[in-house]
Coordinates of N, CA and C in Angstrom, one line a residue:
M1 N 11.2 13.6 -61.7 CA 11.4 13.1 -60.3 C 12.5 12.4 -59.4
K2 N 13.3 11.4 -60.2 CA 14.1 10.5 -60.1 C 15.5 11.2 -59.8
L3 N 15.2 12.1 -61.4 CA 16.8 12.7 -62.1 C 16.3 13.7 -60.2
L4 N 15.8 14.6 -60.3 CA 15.9 15.2 -58.8 C 16.7 15.2 -57.5
I5 N 16.5 13.4 -57.4 CA 16.6 13.1 -56.7 C 18.2 12.8 -56.4
S6 N 18.7 12.2 -57.4 CA 19.8 12.0 -58.2 C 20.9 12.8 -58.1
V7 N 20.4 13.7 -58.2 CA 21.0 15.2 -58.6 C 21.6 16.2 -56.5
S8 N 20.6 15.6 -56.5 CA 20.1 16.2 -54.9 C 21.1 15.3 -53.6
L9 N 21.5 13.9 -54.4 CA 22.1 13.0 -53.5 C 23.6 13.1 -53.7
G10 N 24.1 13.6 -55.4 CA 25.0 13.5 -55.9 C 25.9 15.2 -55.1
L11 N 25.6 16.4 -54.8 CA 25.6 17.6 -54.1 C 25.8 16.9 -52.5
I12 N 24.8 16.3 -52.5 CA 25.4 15.3 -50.5 C 26.4 14.7 -50.7
I13 N 26.8 14.5 -51.6 CA 28.1 13.4 -52.2 C 29.4 14.4 -52.3
V14 N 29.3 15.5 -53.0 CA 30.0 16.1 -53.4 C 30.7 17.6 -52.1
A15 N 29.6 17.9 -51.0 CA 29.5 18.5 -50.0 C 30.3 18.1 -49.0
T16 N 30.8 17.1 -48.8 CA 31.1 16.4 -48.0 C 32.8 16.6 -47.6
P17 N 33.5 16.6 -46.5 CA 34.2 17.1 -45.6 C 35.7 16.3 -46.2
A18 N 35.0 14.8 -47.0 CA 36.7 14.4 -47.5 C 36.3 14.7 -49.2
A19 N 35.5 15.2 -49.6 CA 35.5 16.0 -50.7 C 36.2 17.4 -51.2
A20 N 35.9 18.4 -49.6 CA 36.1 19.4 -49.8 C 38.2 19.1 -49.5
I21 N 38.9 18.5 -49.0 CA 39.9 17.7 -49.1 C 40.5 17.4 -50.8
E22 N 39.9 16.7 -51.5 CA 39.9 17.0 -52.7 C 40.5 18.1 -53.5
T23 N 39.5 19.3 -53.2 CA 39.6 19.7 -53.6 C 40.8 20.9 -54.0
C24 N 41.6 20.7 -53.0 CA 42.7 21.6 -52.9 C 44.2 20.9 -54.4
R25 N 43.9 19.7 -54.5 CA 44.6 18.8 -55.7 C 44.9 19.4 -56.4
F26 N 43.4 20.2 -56.8 CA 43.4 20.3 -58.1 C 43.8 21.9 -58.5
I27 N 43.8 22.5 -57.5 CA 44.4 23.9 -57.6 C 45.3 24.1 -58.4
E28 N 46.0 24.8 -59.5 CA 47.2 24.8 -60.2 C 48.5 25.7 -59.3
A29 N 48.1 27.0 -59.3 CA 48.7 28.0 -58.1 C 49.2 27.9 -57.0
K30 N 50.4 27.6 -57.6 CA 51.2 27.1 -56.1 C 50.6 27.2 -55.1
A31 N 50.7 29.1 -54.7 CA 50.5 29.7 -53.6 C 48.9 29.3 -53.3
E32 N 48.5 29.3 -54.1 CA 46.6 29.5 -53.5 C 46.2 27.8 -53.1
R33 N 47.2 26.8 -53.9 CA 47.0 25.5 -53.2 C 47.3 25.3 -52.1
E34 N 48.6 25.8 -51.7 CA 49.1 25.7 -50.3 C 48.6 26.8 -49.6
A35 N 47.9 27.6 -49.4 CA 47.0 28.4 -49.1 C 45.7 27.6 -48.2
C36 N 45.1 26.9 -49.2 CA 44.6 25.7 -48.7 C 44.8 24.5 -48.2
Y37 N 45.8 24.1 -48.1 CA 46.5 23.1 -47.5 C 46.6 24.0 -46.0
H38 N 46.6 24.7 -45.9 CA 46.8 25.3 -44.6 C 45.7 25.7 -43.8
R39 N 44.2 25.9 -45.0 CA 43.1 26.2 -43.9 C 42.6 25.0 -44.1
Q40 N 43.5 24.1 -44.9 CA 42.3 22.6 -44.5 C 43.1 22.2 -42.5
E41 N 44.7 22.1 -42.7 CA 45.1 22.1 -41.4 C 44.5 23.0 -40.5
Q42 N 43.8 24.0 -40.5 CA 43.8 24.6 -39.3 C 42.4 24.3 -38.8
E43 N 42.0 23.8 -40.4 CA 40.3 23.2 -39.2 C 40.6 21.6 -39.0
L44 N 41.5 21.1 -39.7 CA 41.3 19.8 -38.6 C 42.0 20.0 -37.1
A45 N 43.1 21.0 -37.0 CA 43.2 21.3 -35.7 C 42.8 21.2 -34.9
A46 N 41.4 22.8 -35.3 CA 40.7 22.8 -34.5 C 39.3 21.5 -34.0
R47 N 39.5 20.6 -35.2 CA 38.7 19.4 -34.4 C 39.0 18.4 -34.0
R48 N 40.4 18.4 -33.5 CA 41.3 17.9 -32.8 C 41.9 18.3 -31.6
K49 N 41.7 19.5 -31.2 CA 42.0 19.9 -30.2 C 41.6 18.6 -29.0
P50 N 42.2 19.2 -28.0 CA 42.1 17.9 -27.3 C 41.1 19.1 -25.9
E51 N 39.9 17.8 -25.3 CA 39.2 18.5 -23.9 C 39.7 19.6 -23.0
A52 N 39.2 20.0 -22.7 CA 39.5 20.8 -21.5 C 40.4 19.9 -20.0
P53 N 41.7 20.5 -19.5 CA 41.4 19.2 -18.3 C 40.6 19.6 -17.3
A54 N 40.2 17.8 -16.6 CA 39.6 17.8 -15.9 C 39.7 19.2 -14.7
T55 N 38.1 19.6 -14.1 CA 38.4 20.5 -12.8 C 38.2 20.0 -11.6
Q56 N 39.1 20.4 -10.6 CA 39.9 19.7 -9.1 C 38.0 19.3 -8.7
S57 N 37.0 19.5 -8.9 CA 35.6 19.0 -7.8 C 34.8 17.8 -9.1
S58 N 35.7 17.9 -10.7 CA 35.7 16.0 -10.9 C 36.7 15.1 -10.6
E59 N 37.6 15.9 -9.9 CA 38.6 14.6 -9.9 C 38.3 14.8 -8.3
S60 N 38.2 14.9 -7.4 CA 37.4 14.2 -6.6 C 36.2 13.7 -6.3
K61 N 35.6 14.2 -7.4 CA 34.3 13.1 -6.9 C 34.7 11.9 -7.8
T62 N 35.3 11.9 -8.6 CA 35.9 10.5 -8.9 C 36.9 9.9 -8.2
F63 N 37.0 10.5 -7.4 CA 38.2 10.0 -6.4 C 36.6 9.5 -5.4
D64 N 36.6 10.0 -4.9 CA 35.5 9.5 -4.0 C 35.0 8.1 -3.9
Q65 N 34.5 8.3 -5.9 CA 33.5 7.3 -6.7 C 34.3 5.6 -6.4
L66 N 35.6 5.8 -6.5 CA 36.8 5.1 -6.2 C 36.6 4.2 -5.1
Q67 N 37.2 5.4 -3.8 CA 37.3 5.3 -2.6 C 35.7 4.0 -1.9
Q68 N 34.1 4.6 -2.6 CA 32.9 3.7 -2.2 C 33.5 2.3 -3.4
M69 N 33.9 2.3 -4.2 CA 34.2 1.1 -4.8 C 34.9 -0.4 -4.8
R70 N 36.1 0.9 -3.7 CA 37.0 0.2 -2.7 C 36.0 -0.5 -1.8
R71 N 35.4 0.6 -1.0 CA 34.7 -0.2 0.3 C 33.7 -1.4 0.2
D72 N 33.3 -1.1 -1.8 CA 32.0 -2.4 -1.4 C 33.1 -3.5 -1.7
D73 N 34.4 -3.6 -2.6 CA 35.1 -4.8 -2.9 C 35.3 -5.6 -1.5
A74 N 35.9 -4.3 -0.8 CA 35.8 -5.4 0.8 C 35.2 -5.9 1.4
E75 N 33.7 -5.3 1.6 CA 32.6 -5.5 1.8 C 32.2 -7.5 1.4
V76 N 32.3 -7.0 0.1 CA 31.7 -8.5 -0.4 C 33.4 -9.5 -0.6
Y77 N 34.5 -8.8 0.0 CA 35.4 -10.1 -0.4 C 35.2 -10.8 1.5
R78 N 35.0 -9.4 2.5 CA 34.6 -10.1 3.3 C 33.7 -11.3 3.7
S79 N 32.1 -11.4 3.3 CA 31.5 -11.6 3.1 C 31.8 -13.3 2.7
I80 N 32.2 -13.2 1.4 CA 33.3 -14.2 0.5 C 33.8 -15.3 1.2
R81 N 35.0 -14.6 1.7 CA 36.0 -15.7 3.0 C 35.1 -16.6 3.8
G82 N 33.9 -16.2 4.1 CA 33.0 -17.1 5.5 C 32.3 -18.1 4.6
I83 N 31.9 -17.9 3.5 CA 31.0 -18.9 2.7 C 32.1 -19.9 2.6
C84 N 33.0 -20.8 2.4 CA 33.3 -21.6 1.4 C 35.2 -21.9 2.1
N85 N 35.6 -21.8 3.5 CA 36.3 -21.7 4.2 C 37.2 -22.6 4.0
G86 N 38.0 -23.1 2.8 CA 38.7 -24.4 3.4 C 38.3 -25.5 2.3
C87 N 37.5 -25.1 1.2 CA 36.8 -26.3 0.8 C 37.6 -27.4 0.2

């Protein structure tokens, strides 16, 4: 049972993406090794793709929230001004 668990853990560790990066290094044929690196670059680029720009509706929603915060701040500042005038 312990042997089965240790073998399973070993396979999980080998199957990680970091291990996949290391495997290209050991390919002896130059063309195949370069092809392997090229595939990895494409996979990394696909994972790092920037998110789509915000839509107009989300920008206007953010702007509305910012305006509401400014109104709330102005209200708080007005109420604080009367608390301690010239302490």
